[in-house]
PDB file of C-alpha atoms and ligand atoms in Angstrom:
ATOM      1  CA  UNK N   1     -32.636  -5.204  40.118  1.00 43.00           C
ATOM      2  CA  UNK N   2     -29.692  -2.900  40.218  1.00 53.00           C
ATOM      3  CA  UNK N   3     -27.299  -4.694  37.949  1.00 64.00           C
ATOM      4  CA  UNK N   4     -24.334  -2.505  37.195  1.00 73.00           C
ATOM      5  CA  UNK N   5     -23.892  -1.213  33.713  1.00 81.00           C
ATOM      6  CA  UNK N   6     -22.088  -3.053  31.024  1.00 88.00           C
ATOM      7  CA  UNK N   7     -19.477  -1.293  28.956  1.00 89.00           C
ATOM      8  CA  UNK N   8     -21.958  -1.084  26.107  1.00 87.00           C
ATOM      9  CA  UNK N   9     -24.492   0.702  28.311  1.00 85.00           C
ATOM     10  CA  UNK N  10     -21.828   3.167  29.353  1.00 86.00           C
ATOM     11  CA  UNK N  11     -20.891   4.058  25.828  1.00 83.00           C
ATOM     12  CA  UNK N  12     -24.518   4.845  25.109  1.00 83.00           C
ATOM     13  CA  UNK N  13     -24.645   7.131  28.140  1.00 87.00           C
ATOM     14  CA  UNK N  14     -21.295   8.817  27.767  1.00 84.00           C
ATOM     15  CA  UNK N  15     -22.511  11.367  25.268  1.00 78.00           C
ATOM     16  CA  UNK N  16     -25.099  12.663  27.734  1.00 85.00           C
ATOM     17  CA  UNK N  17     -22.635  12.315  30.573  1.00 87.00           C
ATOM     18  CA  UNK N  18     -20.032  14.493  28.910  1.00 82.00           C
ATOM     19  CA  UNK N  19     -22.827  16.880  28.022  1.00 80.00           C
ATOM     20  CA  UNK N  20     -23.861  17.058  31.663  1.00 86.00           C
ATOM     21  CA  UNK N  21     -27.334  15.973  30.583  1.00 89.00           C
ATOM     22  CA  UNK N  22     -27.418  12.704  32.460  1.00 90.00           C
ATOM     23  CA  UNK N  23     -29.918  12.427  35.342  1.00 93.00           C
ATOM     24  CA  UNK N  24     -28.381  11.936  38.796  1.00 93.00           C
ATOM     25  CA  UNK N  25     -29.189   8.264  39.240  1.00 92.00           C
ATOM     26  CA  UNK N  26     -27.844   7.240  35.860  1.00 91.00           C
ATOM     27  CA  UNK N  27     -24.821   9.411  36.401  1.00 92.00           C
ATOM     28  CA  UNK N  28     -23.842   7.784  39.684  1.00 93.00           C
ATOM     29  CA  UNK N  29     -24.341   4.330  38.215  1.00 91.00           C
ATOM     30  CA  UNK N  30     -22.190   5.251  35.266  1.00 91.00           C
ATOM     31  CA  UNK N  31     -19.505   6.678  37.538  1.00 92.00           C
ATOM     32  CA  UNK N  32     -19.647   3.499  39.587  1.00 91.00           C
ATOM     33  CA  UNK N  33     -18.894   1.478  36.499  1.00 90.00           C
ATOM     34  CA  UNK N  34     -16.171   3.861  35.351  1.00 90.00           C
ATOM     35  CA  UNK N  35     -14.360   3.523  38.647  1.00 90.00           C
ATOM     36  CA  UNK N  36     -14.041  -0.217  38.244  1.00 90.00           C
ATOM     37  CA  UNK N  37     -13.485  -0.331  34.525  1.00 91.00           C
ATOM     38  CA  UNK N  38     -10.226   0.889  33.068  1.00 91.00           C
ATOM     39  CA  UNK N  39     -11.236   0.581  29.393  1.00 89.00           C
ATOM     40  CA  UNK N  40     -14.310   2.733  29.975  1.00 89.00           C
ATOM     41  CA  UNK N  41     -12.315   5.282  31.928  1.00 90.00           C
ATOM     42  CA  UNK N  42      -9.850   5.528  29.081  1.00 89.00           C
ATOM     43  CA  UNK N  43     -12.748   5.783  26.692  1.00 86.00           C
ATOM     44  CA  UNK N  44     -14.241   8.644  28.665  1.00 86.00           C
ATOM     45  CA  UNK N  45     -10.936  10.490  28.592  1.00 87.00           C
ATOM     46  CA  UNK N  46     -10.665  10.010  24.851  1.00 85.00           C
ATOM     47  CA  UNK N  47     -14.273  11.026  24.463  1.00 80.00           C
ATOM     48  CA  UNK N  48     -13.847  14.182  26.506  1.00 79.00           C
ATOM     49  CA  UNK N  49     -10.964  15.153  24.276  1.00 81.00           C
ATOM     50  CA  UNK N  50     -12.772  14.188  21.104  1.00 79.00           C
ATOM     51  CA  UNK N  51     -16.080  15.848  21.901  1.00 73.00           C
ATOM     52  CA  UNK N  52     -14.995  19.501  21.577  1.00 73.00           C
ATOM     53  CA  UNK N  53     -13.418  18.644  18.256  1.00 74.00           C
ATOM     54  CA  UNK N  54     -16.616  16.962  17.149  1.00 71.00           C
ATOM     55  CA  UNK N  55     -18.660  19.957  18.197  1.00 71.00           C
ATOM     56  CA  UNK N  56     -16.515  22.271  16.148  1.00 74.00           C
ATOM     57  CA  UNK N  57     -16.837  19.984  13.188  1.00 70.00           C
ATOM     58  CA  UNK N  58     -20.586  19.755  13.705  1.00 66.00           C
ATOM     59  CA  UNK N  59     -20.825  23.509  13.872  1.00 67.00           C
ATOM     60  CA  UNK N  60     -19.573  23.350  10.333  1.00 69.00           C
ATOM     61  CA  UNK N  61     -22.242  20.768   9.689  1.00 68.00           C
ATOM     62  CA  UNK N  62     -20.486  17.484   9.820  1.00 64.00           C
ATOM     63  CA  UNK N  63     -22.437  15.083   7.654  1.00 72.00           C
ATOM     64  CA  UNK N  64     -24.471  12.704   9.779  1.00 78.00           C
ATOM     65  CA  UNK N  65     -22.763   9.733   8.170  1.00 82.00           C
ATOM     66  CA  UNK N  66     -19.401  10.955   9.444  1.00 79.00           C
ATOM     67  CA  UNK N  67     -20.705  11.399  12.974  1.00 78.00           C
ATOM     68  CA  UNK N  68     -22.255   7.946  12.861  1.00 85.00           C
ATOM     69  CA  UNK N  69     -19.060   6.392  11.600  1.00 86.00           C
ATOM     70  CA  UNK N  70     -17.040   8.080  14.314  1.00 83.00           C
ATOM     71  CA  UNK N  71     -19.401   6.844  16.979  1.00 84.00           C
ATOM     72  CA  UNK N  72     -19.320   3.373  15.492  1.00 88.00           C
ATOM     73  CA  UNK N  73     -15.548   3.403  15.425  1.00 86.00           C
ATOM     74  CA  UNK N  74     -15.379   4.367  19.075  1.00 83.00           C
ATOM     75  CA  UNK N  75     -17.842   1.637  19.967  1.00 86.00           C
ATOM     76  CA  UNK N  76     -15.763  -0.949  18.181  1.00 88.00           C
ATOM     77  CA  UNK N  77     -12.605   0.247  19.876  1.00 84.00           C
ATOM     78  CA  UNK N  78     -14.075  -0.061  23.349  1.00 78.00           C
ATOM     79  CA  UNK N  79     -15.638  -3.358  22.364  1.00 78.00           C
ATOM     80  CA  UNK N  80     -12.220  -4.755  21.529  1.00 74.00           C
ATOM     81  CA  UNK N  81     -10.673  -3.500  24.738  1.00 65.00           C
ATOM     82  CA  UNK N  82     -13.386  -4.841  26.971  1.00 59.00           C
ATOM     83  CA  UNK N  83     -13.156  -8.422  25.725  1.00 56.00           C
ATOM     84  CA  UNK N  84     -12.384 -10.681  28.629  1.00 52.00           C
ATOM     85  CA  UNK N  85     -12.657  -8.087  31.353  1.00 53.00           C
TER      86      UNK N  85
HETATM   87 ZN1  LIG J 101     -16.625  -0.782  31.155  1.00 87.20          ZN
END
């Protein structure tokens, strides 16, 4: 079964995707979803912008709780946007 990804799946994969660490098959499936899903595309853009900032912060040892909260916040944001799509 090749069901396309849900928005939630995509969020879980985006970190690896932005990192370039996503295997080819997952990557193309993710890109497939992104093409048809505006909220996720916007999320990816935001994420790409946010990631370098996060990395810098992490280099200064961002507490894990902060990183978790940030991730949670982003999840909730995309969750709101994707309602009813
Ligand atoms: Zn989506």
